[in-house]
PDB file of C-alpha atoms in Angstrom:
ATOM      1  CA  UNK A   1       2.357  24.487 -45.867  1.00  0.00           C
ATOM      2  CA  UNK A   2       1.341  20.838 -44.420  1.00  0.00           C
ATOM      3  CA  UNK A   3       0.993  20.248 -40.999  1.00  0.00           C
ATOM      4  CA  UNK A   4       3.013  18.117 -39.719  1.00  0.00           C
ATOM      5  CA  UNK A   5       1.564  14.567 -38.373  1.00  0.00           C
ATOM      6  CA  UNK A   6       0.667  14.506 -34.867  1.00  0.00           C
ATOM      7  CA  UNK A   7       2.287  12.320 -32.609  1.00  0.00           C
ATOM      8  CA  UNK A   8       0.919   9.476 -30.679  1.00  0.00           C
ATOM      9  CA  UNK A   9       0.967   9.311 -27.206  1.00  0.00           C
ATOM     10  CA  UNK A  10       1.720   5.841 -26.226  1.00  0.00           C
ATOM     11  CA  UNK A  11      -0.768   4.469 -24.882  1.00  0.00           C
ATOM     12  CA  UNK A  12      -1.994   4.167 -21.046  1.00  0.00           C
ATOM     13  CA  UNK A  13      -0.170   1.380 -19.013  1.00  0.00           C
ATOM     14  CA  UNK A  14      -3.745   0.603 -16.993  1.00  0.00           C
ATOM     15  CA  UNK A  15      -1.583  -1.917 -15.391  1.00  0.00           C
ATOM     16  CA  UNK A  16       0.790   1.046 -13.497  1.00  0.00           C
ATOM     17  CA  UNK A  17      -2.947   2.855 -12.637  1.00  0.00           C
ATOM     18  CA  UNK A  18      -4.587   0.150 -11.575  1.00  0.00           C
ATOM     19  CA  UNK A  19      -1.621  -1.030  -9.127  1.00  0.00           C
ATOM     20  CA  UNK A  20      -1.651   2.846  -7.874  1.00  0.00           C
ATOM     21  CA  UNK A  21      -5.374   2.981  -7.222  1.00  0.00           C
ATOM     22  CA  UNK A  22      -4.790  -0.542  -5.596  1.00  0.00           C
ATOM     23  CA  UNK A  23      -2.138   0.578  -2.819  1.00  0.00           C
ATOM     24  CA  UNK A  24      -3.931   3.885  -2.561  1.00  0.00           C
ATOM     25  CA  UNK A  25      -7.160   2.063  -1.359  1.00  0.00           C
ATOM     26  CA  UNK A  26      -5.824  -0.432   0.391  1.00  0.00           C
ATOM     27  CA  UNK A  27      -3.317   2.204   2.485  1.00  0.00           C
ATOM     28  CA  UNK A  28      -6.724   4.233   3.251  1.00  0.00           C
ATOM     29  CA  UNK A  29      -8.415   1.058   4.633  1.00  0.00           C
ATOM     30  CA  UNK A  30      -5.427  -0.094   6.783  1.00  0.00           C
ATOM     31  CA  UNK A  31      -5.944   3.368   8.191  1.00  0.00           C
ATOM     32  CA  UNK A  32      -9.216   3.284   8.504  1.00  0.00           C
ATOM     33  CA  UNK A  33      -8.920  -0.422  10.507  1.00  0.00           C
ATOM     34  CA  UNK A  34      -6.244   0.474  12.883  1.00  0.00           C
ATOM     35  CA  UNK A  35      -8.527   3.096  13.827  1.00  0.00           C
ATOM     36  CA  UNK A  36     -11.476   1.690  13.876  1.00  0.00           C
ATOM     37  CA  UNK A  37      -9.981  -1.566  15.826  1.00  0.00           C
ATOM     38  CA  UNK A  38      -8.486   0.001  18.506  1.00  0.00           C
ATOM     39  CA  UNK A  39     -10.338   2.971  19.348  1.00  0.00           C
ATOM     40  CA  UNK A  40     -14.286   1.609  18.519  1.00  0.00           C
ATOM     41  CA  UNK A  41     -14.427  -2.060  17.462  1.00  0.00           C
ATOM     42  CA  UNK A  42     -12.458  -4.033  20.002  1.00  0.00           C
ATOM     43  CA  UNK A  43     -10.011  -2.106  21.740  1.00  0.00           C
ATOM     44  CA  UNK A  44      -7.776  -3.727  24.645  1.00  0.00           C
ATOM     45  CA  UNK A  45      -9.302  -1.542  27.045  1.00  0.00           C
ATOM     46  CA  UNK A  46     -13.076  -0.152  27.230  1.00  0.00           C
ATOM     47  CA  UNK A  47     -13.114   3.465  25.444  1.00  0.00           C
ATOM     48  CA  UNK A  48      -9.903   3.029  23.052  1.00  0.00           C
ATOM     49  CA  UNK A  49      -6.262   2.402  23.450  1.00  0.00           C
ATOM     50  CA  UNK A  50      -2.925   4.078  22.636  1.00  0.00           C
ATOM     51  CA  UNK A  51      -2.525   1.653  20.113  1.00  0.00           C
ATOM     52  CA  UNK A  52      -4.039   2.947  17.778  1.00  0.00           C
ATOM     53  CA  UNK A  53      -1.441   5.571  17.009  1.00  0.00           C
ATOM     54  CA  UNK A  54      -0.275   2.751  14.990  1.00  0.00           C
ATOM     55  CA  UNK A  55      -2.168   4.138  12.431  1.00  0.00           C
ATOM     56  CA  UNK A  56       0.074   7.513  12.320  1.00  0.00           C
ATOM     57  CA  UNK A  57       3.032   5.711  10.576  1.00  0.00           C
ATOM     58  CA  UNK A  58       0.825   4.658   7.958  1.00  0.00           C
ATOM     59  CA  UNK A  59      -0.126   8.311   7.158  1.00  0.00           C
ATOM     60  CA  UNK A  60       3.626   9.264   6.173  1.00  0.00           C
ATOM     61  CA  UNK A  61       3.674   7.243   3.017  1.00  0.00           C
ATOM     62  CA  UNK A  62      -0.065   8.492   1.871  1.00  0.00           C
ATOM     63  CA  UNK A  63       1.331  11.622   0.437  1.00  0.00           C
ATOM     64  CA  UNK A  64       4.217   9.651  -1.188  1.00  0.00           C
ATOM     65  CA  UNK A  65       2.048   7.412  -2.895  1.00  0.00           C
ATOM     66  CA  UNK A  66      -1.227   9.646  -3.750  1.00  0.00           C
ATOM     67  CA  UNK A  67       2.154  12.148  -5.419  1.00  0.00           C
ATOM     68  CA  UNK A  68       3.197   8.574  -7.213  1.00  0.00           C
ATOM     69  CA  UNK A  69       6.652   8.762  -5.561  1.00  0.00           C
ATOM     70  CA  UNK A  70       8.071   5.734  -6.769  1.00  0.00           C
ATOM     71  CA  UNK A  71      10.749   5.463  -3.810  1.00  0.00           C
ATOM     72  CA  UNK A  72       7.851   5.645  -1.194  1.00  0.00           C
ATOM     73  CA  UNK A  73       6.143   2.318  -3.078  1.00  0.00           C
ATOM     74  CA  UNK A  74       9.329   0.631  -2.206  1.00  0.00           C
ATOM     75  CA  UNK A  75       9.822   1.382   1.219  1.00  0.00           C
ATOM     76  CA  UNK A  76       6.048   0.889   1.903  1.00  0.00           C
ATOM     77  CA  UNK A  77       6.771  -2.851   0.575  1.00  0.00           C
ATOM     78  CA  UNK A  78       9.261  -3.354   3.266  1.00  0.00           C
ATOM     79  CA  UNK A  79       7.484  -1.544   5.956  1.00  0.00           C
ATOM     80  CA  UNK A  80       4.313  -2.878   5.939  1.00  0.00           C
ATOM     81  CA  UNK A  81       5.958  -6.295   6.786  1.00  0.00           C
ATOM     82  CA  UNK A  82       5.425  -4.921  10.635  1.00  0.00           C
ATOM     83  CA  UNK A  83       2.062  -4.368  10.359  1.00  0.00           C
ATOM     84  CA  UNK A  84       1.548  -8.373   8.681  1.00  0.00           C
ATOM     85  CA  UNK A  85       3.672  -9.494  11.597  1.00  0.00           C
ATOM     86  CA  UNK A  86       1.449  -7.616  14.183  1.00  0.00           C
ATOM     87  CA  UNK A  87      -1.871  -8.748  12.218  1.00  0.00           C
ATOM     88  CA  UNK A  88      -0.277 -12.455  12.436  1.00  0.00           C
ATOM     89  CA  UNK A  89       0.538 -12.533  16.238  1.00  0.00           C
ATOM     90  CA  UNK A  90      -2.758 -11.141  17.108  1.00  0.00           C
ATOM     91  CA  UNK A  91      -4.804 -13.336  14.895  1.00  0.00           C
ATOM     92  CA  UNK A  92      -3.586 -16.073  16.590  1.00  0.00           C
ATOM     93  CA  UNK A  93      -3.426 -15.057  19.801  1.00  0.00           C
ATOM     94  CA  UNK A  94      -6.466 -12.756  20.566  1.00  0.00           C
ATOM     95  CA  UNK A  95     -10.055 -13.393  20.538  1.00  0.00           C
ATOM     96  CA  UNK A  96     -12.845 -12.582  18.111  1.00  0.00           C
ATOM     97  CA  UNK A  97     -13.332  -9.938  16.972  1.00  0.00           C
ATOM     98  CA  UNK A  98     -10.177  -8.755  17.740  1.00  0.00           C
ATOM     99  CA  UNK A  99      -9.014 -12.097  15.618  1.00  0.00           C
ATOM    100  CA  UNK A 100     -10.913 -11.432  12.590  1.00  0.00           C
ATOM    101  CA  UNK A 101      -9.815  -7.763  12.236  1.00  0.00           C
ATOM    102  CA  UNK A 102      -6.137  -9.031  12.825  1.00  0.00           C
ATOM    103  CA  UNK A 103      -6.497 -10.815   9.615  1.00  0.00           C
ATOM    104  CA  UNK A 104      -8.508  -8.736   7.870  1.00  0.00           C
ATOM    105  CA  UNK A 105      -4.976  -6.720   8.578  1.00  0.00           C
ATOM    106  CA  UNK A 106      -3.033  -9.222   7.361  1.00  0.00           C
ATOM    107  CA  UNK A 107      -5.001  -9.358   3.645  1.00  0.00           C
ATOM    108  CA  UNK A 108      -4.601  -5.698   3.412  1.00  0.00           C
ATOM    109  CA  UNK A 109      -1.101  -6.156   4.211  1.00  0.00           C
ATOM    110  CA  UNK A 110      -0.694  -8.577   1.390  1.00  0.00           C
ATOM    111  CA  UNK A 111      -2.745  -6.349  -1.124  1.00  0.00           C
ATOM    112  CA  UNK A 112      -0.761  -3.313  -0.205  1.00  0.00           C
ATOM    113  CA  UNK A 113       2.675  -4.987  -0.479  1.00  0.00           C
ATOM    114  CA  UNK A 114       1.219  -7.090  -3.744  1.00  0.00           C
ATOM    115  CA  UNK A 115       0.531  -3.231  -5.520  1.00  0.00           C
ATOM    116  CA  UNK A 116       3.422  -1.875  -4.319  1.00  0.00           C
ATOM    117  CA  UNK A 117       5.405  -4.398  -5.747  1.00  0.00           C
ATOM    118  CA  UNK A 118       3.822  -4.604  -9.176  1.00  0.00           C
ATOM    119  CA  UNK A 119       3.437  -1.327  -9.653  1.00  0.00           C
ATOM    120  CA  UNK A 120       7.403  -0.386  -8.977  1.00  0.00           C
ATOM    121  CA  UNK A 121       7.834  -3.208 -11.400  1.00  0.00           C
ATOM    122  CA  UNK A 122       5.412  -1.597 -14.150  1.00  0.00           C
ATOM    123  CA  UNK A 123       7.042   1.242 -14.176  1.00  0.00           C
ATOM    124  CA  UNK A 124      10.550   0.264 -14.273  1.00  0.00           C
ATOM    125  CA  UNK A 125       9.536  -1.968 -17.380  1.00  0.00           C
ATOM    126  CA  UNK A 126       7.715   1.004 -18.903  1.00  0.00           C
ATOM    127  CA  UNK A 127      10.865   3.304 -18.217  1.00  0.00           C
ATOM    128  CA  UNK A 128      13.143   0.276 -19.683  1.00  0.00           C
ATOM    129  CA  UNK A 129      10.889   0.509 -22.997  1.00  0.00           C
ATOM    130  CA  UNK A 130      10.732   3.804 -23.317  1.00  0.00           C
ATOM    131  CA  UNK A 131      14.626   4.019 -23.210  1.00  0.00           C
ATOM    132  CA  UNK A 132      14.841   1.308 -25.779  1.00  0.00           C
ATOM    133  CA  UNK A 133      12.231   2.592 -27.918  1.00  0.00           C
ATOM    134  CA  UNK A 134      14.284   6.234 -27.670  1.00  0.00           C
ATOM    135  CA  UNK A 135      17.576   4.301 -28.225  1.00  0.00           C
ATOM    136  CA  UNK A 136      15.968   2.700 -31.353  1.00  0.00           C
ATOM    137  CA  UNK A 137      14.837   5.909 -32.949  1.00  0.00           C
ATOM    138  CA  UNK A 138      17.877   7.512 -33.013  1.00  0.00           C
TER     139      UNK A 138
END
């Protein structure tokens, strides 16, 4: 009796898990600055604001994305808009260091939404393929 050949897996799409780890680390540091901003760094008031329970919003999607939900990576892309229009307004209107942290906001907003974009789109092409490549070897 022969055993059979093994089957390949195909290989690793380092694209979809470098997009994942990309959005995973730059949610966690969005956290970690709305935090840090309002409560430590520069906060509108001596001894921390209320603002920074703007950070709390940001914690919903962290389980989504650390489970690789693909629906939360799309509504984080559209969400995190708020926060880029918040880091915008305040970079141009407050003083340093509250400016530079506003725009250090604003890159991570563009990071986030840039992973969470590419890596919906990874994976849709990688689910397209694998359909074909099914559809082929039937």
């Amino acid at each position: 009796m022969t055993a059979s050949p093994a089957i390949p897996n195909p290989p690793a799409d380092h694209g979809v898990a470098a997009t994942r780890w990309v959005a995973t680390g730059s949610l966690l540091a969005l956290i970690v600055l709305c935090l840090a901003w309002e409560l430590v760094l520069a906060p509108v008031r001596p001894g921390g604001t209320w603002l920074a329970i703007k950070a709390l919003p940001l914690c919903i999607p962290l389980a989504g994305i650390l489970k690789n939900r693909m629906y939360t990576y799309r509504w984080v892309s559209l969400v995190i808009w708020l926060y880029f229009t918040e880091g915008v307004v305040r970079g141009w209107s407050d003083k340093p260091p509250s400016q530079w942290l506003a725009w250090a906001e604003v890159a991570l907003c563009l990071v986030l939404f840039t992973a969470c974009t590419l890596h919906v789109r990874l994976r849709q092409r990688n689910a397209r393929a694998a359909v074909d490549t099914a559809g082929a070897s039937v």
